[in-house]
């Protein structure tokens, strides 16, 4: 035991900046320095070479035993500067002491000797690491940046880790921007070294305050035959922008990401995009790469948005009838006695439906379909109610019931197909051809209806569908051919139903399109050479207009006996159809068969990776454009883009290890 009379209490020097020294006195006996705990008077080494980790360890145990408020670990100077959270604004349970709200409660079975716990910092607390983790959390889960200023968050963070210094909103913005820049470099490196072409999707977004945005995303299949989607830009449009400015936005994106020579096709969410927009993009593209088969595959439309538009046409045409149906449902559900009487009438009419009448949501088309489908099952009950209840004034005529039946049938087909699209976790282009052909065939039949209202509605829907079909049918058909379960037979089957006597001509157009496209791939592959990696950028360089021997390359290809593109395609088509029973993964098929069809597999990679529908997986079929979160709409455009893009990149990275949700905003 030391002779305490010989101890000298040292005045704290400016070097003792750690917060732990607020709870220790530094004393010296002879040439040895000690740190004396002011809580329990225990002496520990106070040498400058000993560090402060052992002091922190003791302090956490000591404060825990004494039930001390650990928020006091903050230095007095810092507490005064930060004007810490007051507990006056927090509602406590009756009988709960306010200090208990701030007091951390540790599991007795767990060791809490270390004051931290940030991974990657050697087991010690790291303010910088924690700040980055906080920024990543905000990005990944779409939390508002302002959460760092919330009272509840500050209290939670302080109790969880007293050494964590609260940071202002602006500091978190800076951290988010740093993460965005770092992740962008990673994504750009991947795209620049990609084996194959890249597709681009263009989707319009909005906010509740009517601001407009455009989301640009890349779609591709990598060397391991995995389908990828990466958001590239989320651009805030100037309120005064005109539609033709969209081409400038897309071109700037291509330049920023160096994608001019890699681009295969662009998919728009709207089927009525101005042709001038596409022409400007094609003109820019032609300066650095080849537009395949005269651009017939370049401009595509989103199938999901087409279906959404067809639904809106049906609901708009039936607006007055649907309003009557809403009135009928509202009347039945107006009181318990009315509901009981209606159920009795339904039983007398022999209706045994288990469905419950519900009003639809004005922003969810699917709910309107469900309402119409349910009402049709209770048609007999509504007709009897009209005859026995003079107060019921929302009844439908026989003609309106017939319209409702037909239109509900239209909607059922569309919604079933839309559900298949949105529920597909790997939406390669081959899954769309048969579904869109079914809609095409049904529209032809609906136009033959003798009822003028129904035939007129079907004709308007078919005109809109034909506009989509003219842009996308070739890509859809080629993708179906590249599905070994169908090959050319599926095209022959559906085209005979759609085109009748002209089907052979249409089938020949598809066959010629595949051969011409494969011919371009084969020629470019020969130019690049067997020992070189074939990529989208290689195609662009090979077709560079400055190459004086470009004509010779074409001549060499056409006269070479070793390059027979039809033999590669014919070999694939001549082999038996792959069985449709059991599960089938088309990407695995082409991964395995790439050595057998080296040129055709290059084409398959780019075609199958084309986004034929811009629709989030498992999303509901809501009307209107997708909305960004309210907390994001008021942000600076640069930080908004950083948060939106980084969320997508971090979510994609995280999904490889954790099944985290990617729901960042409202979807379609």
XYZ file of C-alpha atoms in Angstrom:
668
model
C 0.000 0.000 0.000
C 1.363 3.372 -0.961
C 1.895 6.099 1.529
C -0.787 8.477 0.354
C 0.888 11.397 2.112
C 3.658 11.234 -0.458
C 1.261 11.490 -3.376
C 1.182 14.681 -5.378
C -2.028 15.534 -7.298
C -0.992 16.716 -10.725
C -2.829 19.488 -12.491
C -4.418 18.124 -15.660
C -2.402 19.168 -18.684
C -3.882 20.139 -21.998
C -2.783 16.775 -23.357
C -5.352 14.977 -21.168
C -8.161 15.529 -23.658
C -9.915 12.151 -23.309
C -13.313 12.359 -21.629
C -12.284 9.626 -19.191
C -10.079 12.118 -17.330
C -13.262 13.850 -16.137
C -13.565 10.868 -13.776
C -9.929 10.357 -12.732
C -7.399 12.394 -10.749
C -3.832 12.051 -12.012
C -1.363 11.688 -9.120
C 2.342 11.012 -8.896
C 4.396 9.154 -6.319
C 8.102 9.370 -6.910
C 8.515 8.760 -10.642
C 5.279 6.787 -11.064
C 1.973 8.329 -12.257
C -1.404 6.917 -11.217
C -4.982 7.589 -12.239
C -7.350 7.583 -9.232
C -11.055 6.965 -9.919
C -13.171 9.658 -8.292
C -16.064 7.167 -8.005
C -14.339 4.363 -6.085
C -10.796 5.689 -5.422
C -9.201 2.763 -7.209
C -5.699 3.456 -8.527
C -4.705 2.503 -12.048
C -1.683 3.270 -14.151
C -1.687 6.913 -15.233
C 1.425 6.891 -17.369
C 1.118 8.600 -20.737
C 2.439 5.387 -22.309
C -0.410 3.333 -20.858
C -3.134 4.940 -22.941
C -6.726 5.231 -21.724
C -8.312 1.921 -22.736
C -7.887 0.384 -19.278
C -9.357 3.562 -17.735
C -12.408 3.325 -19.994
C -12.858 -0.337 -19.139
C -12.783 0.413 -15.408
C -15.036 3.457 -15.825
C -17.768 1.491 -17.587
C -17.762 -1.138 -14.820
C -17.647 1.496 -12.102
C -20.461 3.621 -13.477
C -22.506 0.509 -14.111
C -22.174 -0.554 -10.451
C -23.097 2.874 -9.165
C -26.024 3.211 -11.587
C -24.456 6.459 -12.709
C -25.778 8.478 -15.642
C -23.350 7.584 -18.416
C -24.328 10.581 -20.486
C -22.021 12.417 -18.089
C -19.084 10.890 -19.950
C -19.390 13.880 -22.216
C -17.041 16.678 -21.235
C -18.622 19.677 -19.481
C -17.367 21.947 -22.241
C -18.966 19.821 -24.925
C -22.227 19.480 -23.008
C -22.494 23.233 -22.734
C -21.656 23.736 -26.405
C -24.104 21.173 -27.690
C -26.969 22.218 -25.395
C -27.884 18.566 -24.901
C -31.304 17.100 -25.286
C -33.701 18.115 -22.570
C -35.955 15.468 -21.186
C -38.812 17.917 -20.678
C -40.130 17.175 -24.134
C -40.230 13.411 -23.614
C -43.257 11.618 -22.242
C -42.341 9.199 -19.491
C -44.421 6.433 -18.028
C -45.932 7.272 -14.672
C -43.576 6.449 -11.851
C -40.532 6.323 -14.113
C -37.652 8.547 -13.110
C -36.458 10.786 -15.897
C -32.867 9.850 -15.346
C -33.758 6.229 -16.067
C -34.603 7.200 -19.621
C -31.024 8.228 -20.217
C -29.440 5.476 -18.171
C -28.141 2.573 -20.280
C -29.242 -0.869 -19.190
C -26.807 -3.621 -20.119
C -27.463 -7.328 -20.195
C -25.805 -8.765 -17.103
C -24.707 -11.824 -19.055
C -22.857 -9.838 -21.660
C -19.456 -8.290 -21.316
C -19.514 -4.528 -21.766
C -15.963 -3.860 -20.729
C -15.080 -2.328 -24.075
C -16.454 1.081 -24.907
C -17.353 0.407 -28.453
C -17.994 -1.667 -30.848
C -17.419 -0.424 -34.251
C -16.156 -3.072 -36.628
C -13.003 -2.305 -38.546
C -11.460 -0.070 -35.864
C -9.533 -2.681 -33.910
C -12.272 -3.211 -31.306
C -12.145 0.428 -30.172
C -14.749 3.093 -30.681
C -14.346 5.089 -33.879
C -16.343 8.291 -34.331
C -15.507 8.354 -38.030
C -16.529 4.739 -38.582
C -19.766 5.230 -36.665
C -20.566 8.342 -38.678
C -20.081 6.443 -41.930
C -22.244 3.585 -40.624
C -24.960 6.094 -39.750
C -24.841 7.555 -43.263
C -25.003 4.081 -44.812
C -27.990 3.218 -42.634
C -29.823 6.374 -43.731
C -29.099 5.610 -47.390
C -29.910 1.911 -47.229
C -33.256 2.253 -45.483
C -34.355 5.592 -46.909
C -34.466 7.326 -43.530
C -34.753 11.138 -43.608
C -31.481 12.991 -43.167
C -33.152 15.109 -40.502
C -33.335 12.099 -38.188
C -29.898 13.038 -36.788
C -31.551 16.127 -35.260
C -34.441 14.199 -33.709
C -34.585 14.081 -29.915
C -35.334 10.367 -29.823
C -32.372 9.494 -32.025
C -29.967 11.628 -29.986
C -31.076 10.003 -26.736
C -30.862 6.540 -28.269
C -27.363 7.142 -29.682
C -26.090 8.654 -26.424
C -27.363 5.762 -24.314
C -26.061 3.197 -26.765
C -22.608 4.750 -27.045
C -21.804 7.732 -24.811
C -18.643 8.506 -26.764
C -20.530 9.062 -30.030
C -20.644 12.759 -30.816
C -23.906 14.005 -32.313
C -23.390 15.300 -35.841
C -25.420 17.957 -37.668
C -27.489 17.356 -40.771
C -24.874 18.944 -43.050
C -22.159 16.574 -41.841
C -24.301 13.530 -42.597
C -24.989 14.950 -46.065
C -21.241 15.116 -46.648
C -20.831 11.513 -45.500
C -23.636 10.402 -47.809
C -22.002 12.191 -50.738
C -18.687 10.475 -49.993
C -20.403 7.079 -50.000
C -22.175 7.957 -53.252
C -18.920 8.958 -54.976
C -17.126 5.830 -53.777
C -19.964 3.519 -54.851
C -20.292 5.297 -58.190
C -16.651 4.572 -58.956
C -17.257 0.910 -58.182
C -20.310 0.718 -60.463
C -18.540 2.609 -63.246
C -15.589 0.226 -63.075
C -17.969 -2.707 -63.455
C -19.756 -1.179 -66.453
C -16.520 -0.198 -68.179
C -15.178 -3.755 -67.917
C -18.459 -5.431 -68.778
C -18.479 -8.337 -71.195
C -21.314 -7.445 -73.532
C -23.759 -4.628 -74.190
C -25.815 -2.517 -71.805
C -29.488 -1.560 -71.973
C -30.928 1.642 -70.574
C -34.359 2.215 -69.017
C -35.932 5.669 -68.751
C -38.625 6.187 -66.126
C -40.438 9.350 -65.089
C -40.998 10.012 -61.396
C -42.801 12.734 -59.489
C -43.442 14.014 -55.975
C -46.509 15.192 -54.099
C -45.559 18.791 -54.828
C -45.702 18.017 -58.590
C -41.958 18.127 -59.228
C -40.719 15.859 -62.025
C -37.701 13.572 -62.146
C -36.196 11.053 -64.542
C -34.601 7.814 -63.366
C -32.036 6.211 -65.702
C -30.932 2.638 -65.012
C -28.621 0.142 -66.704
C -29.644 -3.462 -67.374
C -27.218 -6.195 -68.405
C -26.150 -9.808 -68.003
C -22.624 -10.323 -66.668
C -20.016 -12.952 -67.524
C -21.541 -15.361 -65.031
C -24.914 -14.969 -66.720
C -26.532 -13.041 -63.878
C -29.082 -10.331 -64.610
C -28.289 -6.903 -63.133
C -30.005 -3.556 -62.798
C -28.191 -0.455 -61.546
C -29.634 3.032 -61.222
C -27.261 5.467 -62.932
C -28.887 8.856 -62.480
C -31.877 10.382 -60.743
C -32.220 13.800 -62.319
C -34.467 16.622 -61.177
C -36.111 18.226 -64.203
C -36.402 21.970 -64.409
C -40.062 23.049 -64.119
C -39.749 24.856 -67.437
C -38.319 21.859 -69.289
C -39.910 20.685 -72.502
C -40.296 17.079 -73.581
C -37.510 17.243 -76.155
C -35.012 17.992 -73.358
C -35.273 14.327 -72.363
C -32.865 13.422 -75.171
C -30.252 15.794 -73.709
C -30.636 14.190 -70.279
C -30.125 10.712 -71.738
C -27.147 11.741 -73.872
C -25.457 13.402 -70.887
C -25.941 10.174 -68.943
C -24.349 8.118 -71.728
C -21.365 10.469 -71.824
C -20.994 10.594 -68.040
C -20.914 6.799 -67.781
C -19.018 6.237 -71.093
C -21.793 4.062 -72.501
C -22.117 5.400 -76.061
C -20.329 2.410 -77.592
C -21.976 -0.133 -75.262
C -25.646 0.784 -75.563
C -27.915 -1.873 -77.071
C -31.451 -0.526 -76.537
C -33.410 2.095 -74.597
C -36.707 1.239 -72.889
C -39.118 4.085 -72.134
C -41.890 3.908 -69.557
C -44.246 5.791 -71.879
C -45.333 4.325 -75.233
C -45.897 7.797 -76.726
C -42.379 9.257 -76.485
C -41.676 11.896 -79.113
C -39.846 10.371 -82.091
C -37.488 13.357 -82.170
C -36.087 12.281 -78.809
C -35.130 8.866 -80.148
C -33.695 10.312 -83.373
C -31.390 12.639 -81.419
C -30.118 9.754 -79.300
C -29.572 7.573 -82.371
C -27.695 10.388 -84.092
C -25.398 10.771 -81.099
C -24.913 7.007 -80.897
C -23.983 6.700 -84.582
C -20.922 8.842 -83.969
C -19.295 6.230 -81.749
C -20.932 2.865 -82.481
C -23.059 0.900 -84.879
C -26.865 0.950 -84.646
C -27.810 -2.693 -85.194
C -30.243 -3.638 -88.004
C -31.130 0.003 -88.689
C -32.242 0.657 -85.137
C -35.227 -1.707 -85.238
C -34.365 -2.932 -81.749
C -33.179 0.357 -80.295
C -36.408 1.981 -79.045
C -38.579 -0.134 -76.753
C -41.637 0.476 -74.572
C -42.421 -0.824 -71.107
C -45.023 -3.609 -71.140
C -46.130 -2.794 -67.587
C -46.881 0.811 -68.503
C -48.814 -0.290 -71.587
C -50.975 -2.577 -69.453
C -51.495 0.209 -66.954
C -52.650 2.484 -69.772
C -55.091 -0.147 -71.063
C -56.567 -0.468 -67.581
C -56.968 3.290 -67.312
C -58.792 3.334 -70.670
C -61.237 0.700 -69.435
C -61.905 2.452 -66.146
C -62.323 5.834 -67.806
C -64.825 4.433 -70.321
C -66.758 2.833 -67.451
C -66.504 5.846 -65.139
C -70.254 6.513 -64.842
C -71.097 2.833 -64.398
C -68.355 2.384 -61.781
C -69.689 5.402 -59.923
C -73.086 3.688 -59.759
C -71.447 0.506 -58.496
C -69.673 2.456 -55.756
C -73.036 3.943 -54.776
C -74.561 0.454 -54.635
C -71.806 -0.909 -52.410
C -71.866 2.188 -50.224
C -75.640 1.832 -49.746
C -75.410 -1.851 -48.739
C -72.688 -1.047 -46.224
C -74.394 2.102 -44.920
C -75.914 0.310 -41.919
C -75.882 -3.069 -40.264
C -79.599 -3.583 -40.924
C -79.128 -2.905 -44.653
C -76.206 -5.313 -44.759
C -78.286 -8.020 -43.031
C -81.194 -7.502 -45.410
C -78.855 -7.674 -48.421
C -77.324 -10.943 -47.165
C -80.817 -12.424 -46.762
C -81.706 -11.417 -50.317
C -78.442 -12.983 -51.586
C -79.299 -16.283 -49.874
C -82.803 -16.274 -51.344
C -81.255 -15.664 -54.775
C -79.035 -18.716 -54.328
C -75.786 -16.747 -54.074
C -73.183 -18.569 -51.980
C -70.219 -16.281 -52.554
C -67.796 -15.901 -49.647
C -66.488 -12.596 -50.950
C -67.200 -9.399 -49.034
C -68.330 -6.224 -50.732
C -65.679 -3.520 -50.401
C -65.246 -0.046 -51.851
C -62.242 0.465 -54.090
C -59.331 2.832 -53.663
C -59.202 5.630 -56.213
C -55.433 5.278 -56.573
C -55.312 1.493 -56.895
C -56.728 0.051 -60.108
C -56.492 -3.477 -58.763
C -58.923 -2.636 -55.953
C -61.454 -1.390 -58.526
C -61.143 -4.675 -60.406
C -61.728 -6.618 -57.173
C -64.801 -4.488 -56.432
C -66.256 -5.111 -59.916
C -65.543 -8.843 -59.752
C -67.241 -9.130 -56.354
C -70.269 -7.058 -57.363
C -70.828 -9.303 -60.395
C -71.167 -12.309 -58.081
C -73.928 -10.455 -56.229
C -75.708 -9.245 -59.367
C -78.905 -11.182 -58.548
C -79.016 -9.725 -55.034
C -78.621 -6.164 -56.321
C -81.397 -6.701 -58.864
C -83.753 -7.981 -56.121
C -82.748 -5.094 -53.852
C -83.750 -2.666 -56.608
C -87.214 -4.251 -56.751
C -87.799 -4.343 -52.964
C -86.124 -1.195 -51.633
C -87.381 2.117 -53.046
C -84.506 3.986 -51.328
C -81.915 2.112 -53.374
C -81.266 4.424 -56.337
C -77.867 3.232 -57.629
C -78.999 0.155 -59.523
C -77.521 -0.731 -62.936
C -79.476 -1.373 -66.104
C -79.222 -4.736 -67.838
C -76.984 -3.152 -70.469
C -74.665 -1.707 -67.820
C -74.415 -5.100 -66.121
C -73.371 -6.579 -69.476
C -70.706 -3.882 -69.947
C -69.439 -4.562 -66.443
C -69.154 -8.265 -67.152
C -67.164 -7.775 -70.358
C -64.892 -5.047 -69.024
C -64.155 -7.084 -65.885
C -63.113 -9.913 -68.206
C -60.750 -7.517 -70.014
C -59.296 -6.368 -66.720
C -58.825 -9.907 -65.419
C -56.640 -10.850 -68.378
C -54.556 -7.684 -68.049
C -54.149 -7.977 -64.285
C -53.208 -11.657 -64.444
C -50.472 -10.891 -66.956
C -49.311 -7.826 -65.029
C -49.104 -9.962 -61.898
C -46.916 -12.484 -63.719
C -44.583 -9.706 -64.839
C -44.249 -8.011 -61.464
C -43.820 -11.301 -59.606
C -40.942 -12.475 -61.800
C -37.684 -12.132 -59.851
C -35.553 -12.607 -62.972
C -37.483 -10.792 -65.743
C -35.476 -11.769 -68.811
C -36.946 -10.682 -72.147
C -38.134 -14.174 -73.148
C -41.007 -14.204 -70.612
C -43.044 -11.490 -72.371
C -43.740 -12.772 -75.886
C -46.494 -15.305 -75.159
C -48.285 -13.003 -72.685
C -48.360 -10.045 -75.059
C -49.510 -12.301 -77.901
C -52.447 -13.437 -75.745
C -53.491 -9.821 -75.217
C -53.123 -9.160 -78.947
C -55.397 -12.099 -79.825
C -58.011 -11.076 -77.255
C -58.076 -7.477 -78.491
C -58.777 -8.740 -82.016
C -61.723 -10.744 -80.677
C -63.029 -7.902 -78.478
C -63.138 -5.581 -81.482
C -65.679 -7.947 -83.094
C -68.248 -7.411 -80.316
C -71.672 -6.361 -81.613
C -72.159 -3.853 -78.817
C -70.987 -0.433 -80.035
C -69.715 0.654 -76.624
C -67.609 -2.477 -76.099
C -66.269 -2.643 -79.658
C -65.339 1.050 -79.563
C -63.501 0.591 -76.261
C -61.657 -2.448 -77.648
C -60.695 -0.544 -80.820
C -59.156 2.281 -78.778
C -57.224 -0.212 -76.682
C -56.003 -2.070 -79.765
C -54.776 1.148 -81.397
C -52.639 1.802 -78.324
C -51.450 -1.809 -78.265
C -50.522 -1.702 -81.971
C -48.267 1.288 -81.327
C -46.454 -0.760 -78.689
C -46.392 -3.903 -80.848
C -44.783 -2.109 -83.806
C -41.878 -1.060 -81.582
C -41.361 -4.238 -79.566
C -42.634 -7.278 -81.471
C -39.285 -8.064 -83.115
C -37.356 -8.044 -79.824
C -40.109 -10.063 -78.157
C -40.028 -12.658 -80.949
C -36.217 -12.938 -81.000
C -36.178 -13.372 -77.225
C -38.744 -16.168 -77.559
C -36.600 -17.851 -80.231
C -33.639 -17.770 -77.853
C -35.688 -19.700 -75.299
C -34.813 -23.363 -76.028
C -38.265 -24.437 -74.831
C -39.915 -22.592 -77.730
C -37.457 -21.512 -80.429
C -39.133 -20.598 -83.735
C -42.173 -22.795 -83.060
C -43.729 -20.367 -80.574
C -43.486 -17.521 -83.101
C -45.082 -19.699 -85.777
C -47.883 -20.712 -83.391
C -48.882 -17.219 -82.276
C -48.322 -15.442 -85.597
C -50.675 -17.857 -87.335
C -53.384 -16.815 -84.849
C -52.618 -13.097 -85.019
C -51.919 -12.534 -88.733
C -53.816 -15.357 -90.425
C -53.061 -15.440 -94.163
C -50.096 -13.047 -93.831
C -48.464 -15.027 -91.029
C -45.729 -16.537 -93.232
C -44.528 -13.096 -94.298
C -44.390 -11.943 -90.684
C -42.530 -15.070 -89.596
C -40.017 -14.529 -92.402
C -39.435 -10.959 -91.177
C -38.546 -12.293 -87.754
C -36.281 -14.990 -89.203
C -34.463 -12.468 -91.371
C -34.115 -10.122 -88.399
C -32.435 -12.818 -86.297
C -30.041 -13.704 -89.104
C -29.148 -10.091 -89.816
C -28.535 -9.415 -86.145
C -26.454 -12.557 -85.721
C -24.522 -11.679 -88.855
C -23.490 -8.341 -87.288
C -22.332 -10.109 -84.139
C -20.432 -12.728 -86.114
C -18.656 -10.154 -88.272
C -17.633 -8.076 -85.267
C -16.408 -11.170 -83.451
C -14.244 -12.067 -86.448
C -12.831 -8.541 -86.600
C -11.949 -8.448 -82.934
C -10.338 -11.876 -83.229
C -10.712 -15.156 -81.463
C -8.161 -14.246 -78.810
C -9.806 -10.942 -77.934
C -12.684 -10.404 -75.568
C -15.850 -9.554 -77.436
C -17.754 -6.757 -75.797
C -20.132 -4.005 -76.636
C -17.291 -1.537 -76.767
C -15.473 -3.868 -79.135
C -18.419 -3.704 -81.493
C -18.255 0.059 -81.467
C -14.525 0.206 -82.107
C -14.721 -2.401 -84.808
C -17.277 -0.371 -86.736
C -15.477 2.946 -86.268
C -16.062 5.064 -89.382
C -12.394 6.132 -89.347
C -11.240 2.569 -90.038
C -10.039 2.619 -93.671
C -10.199 -1.184 -93.882
C -13.798 -1.396 -92.739
C -14.877 -2.396 -96.246
C -12.213 -5.086 -96.387
C -13.403 -6.516 -93.075
C -16.907 -6.827 -94.469
C -15.593 -8.409 -97.670
C -13.487 -10.857 -95.661
C -16.493 -11.854 -93.616
C -18.760 -12.342 -96.621
C -16.254 -14.460 -98.545
C -14.875 -16.515 -95.668
C -15.894 -20.164 -95.626
C -15.122 -20.437 -91.932
C -17.708 -17.884 -90.871
C -21.186 -19.220 -91.410
C -23.627 -17.453 -89.098
C -26.613 -19.477 -90.270
C -24.873 -22.709 -89.304
C -24.682 -21.549 -85.672
C -28.347 -20.567 -85.661
C -29.459 -23.590 -87.659
C -27.647 -25.918 -85.284
C -29.534 -24.385 -82.363
C -32.928 -24.463 -84.110
C -32.522 -27.990 -85.450
C -32.007 -29.543 -82.041
C -35.020 -30.822 -80.052
C -37.122 -28.403 -78.039
C -36.104 -28.313 -74.390
C -38.847 -29.844 -72.175
C -41.082 -27.340 -70.369
C -41.711 -29.564 -67.359
C -40.036 -28.608 -64.093
C -38.094 -25.489 -63.275
C -36.054 -23.869 -66.002
C -33.448 -21.130 -65.767
C -32.693 -19.688 -69.188
C -29.549 -17.924 -67.972
C -28.123 -21.205 -66.702
C -28.955 -22.795 -70.042
C -26.965 -20.231 -72.002
C -24.128 -20.294 -69.501
C -23.749 -24.036 -70.083
C -24.229 -23.829 -73.866
C -21.985 -20.835 -74.581
C -19.127 -23.055 -75.881
C -21.566 -24.781 -78.219
C -23.063 -21.555 -79.604
C -20.286 -18.960 -79.153
C -21.773 -16.264 -81.414
C -25.424 -16.935 -80.671
C -24.706 -16.742 -76.938
C -23.354 -13.195 -77.407
C -26.643 -12.208 -78.977
C -28.625 -14.063 -76.302
C -26.777 -12.194 -73.537
C -27.774 -8.796 -74.921
C -31.327 -9.678 -75.983
C -32.288 -11.476 -72.773
C -30.891 -8.606 -70.693
C -33.153 -6.087 -72.413
C -35.741 -4.638 -69.976
C -39.098 -5.240 -71.651
C -40.950 -3.893 -68.644
C -40.084 -1.207 -66.104
C -41.775 -2.513 -63.028
C -40.544 -3.225 -59.516
C -40.787 -6.891 -58.454
C -43.929 -7.690 -56.432
C -45.241 -4.143 -56.889
C -48.945 -3.444 -56.912
C -50.706 -2.136 -59.996
C -51.314 1.452 -58.940
C -52.246 4.320 -61.175
C -49.929 7.226 -61.801
C -46.169 7.622 -61.839
C -44.014 6.436 -58.930
C -43.511 8.987 -56.161
C -40.356 9.782 -54.251
C -40.616 9.928 -50.480
C -41.761 13.256 -49.040
C -38.572 13.550 -47.006
C -36.535 13.489 -50.234
C -38.519 15.989 -52.296
C -37.248 19.053 -50.397
C -33.573 18.121 -50.660
C -30.926 19.661 -52.876
C -30.981 17.902 -56.310
C -27.405 16.640 -55.908
C -27.959 15.056 -52.494
C -31.317 13.670 -53.703
C -29.589 11.928 -56.593
C -26.820 10.706 -54.303
C -29.294 9.179 -51.834
C -31.431 7.599 -54.556
C -28.554 6.061 -56.515
C -26.499 5.012 -53.494
C -29.572 3.335 -52.013
C -29.865 1.180 -55.114
C -26.164 0.302 -55.149
C -25.923 -0.479 -51.438
C -29.141 -2.513 -51.545
C -27.808 -4.596 -54.423
C -24.552 -5.179 -52.549
C -26.348 -6.028 -49.295
C -28.770 -8.471 -50.911
C -25.873 -10.805 -51.584
C -25.604 -11.436 -47.838
C -28.804 -10.205 -46.181
C -32.441 -10.297 -47.366
C -33.025 -6.591 -46.781
C -35.984 -4.845 -48.382
C -35.329 -2.516 -51.285
C -38.510 -0.550 -50.863
C -37.263 3.013 -50.929
C -40.243 4.823 -52.366
C -43.735 4.239 -53.546
C -43.751 2.016 -56.615
C -46.165 1.445 -59.435
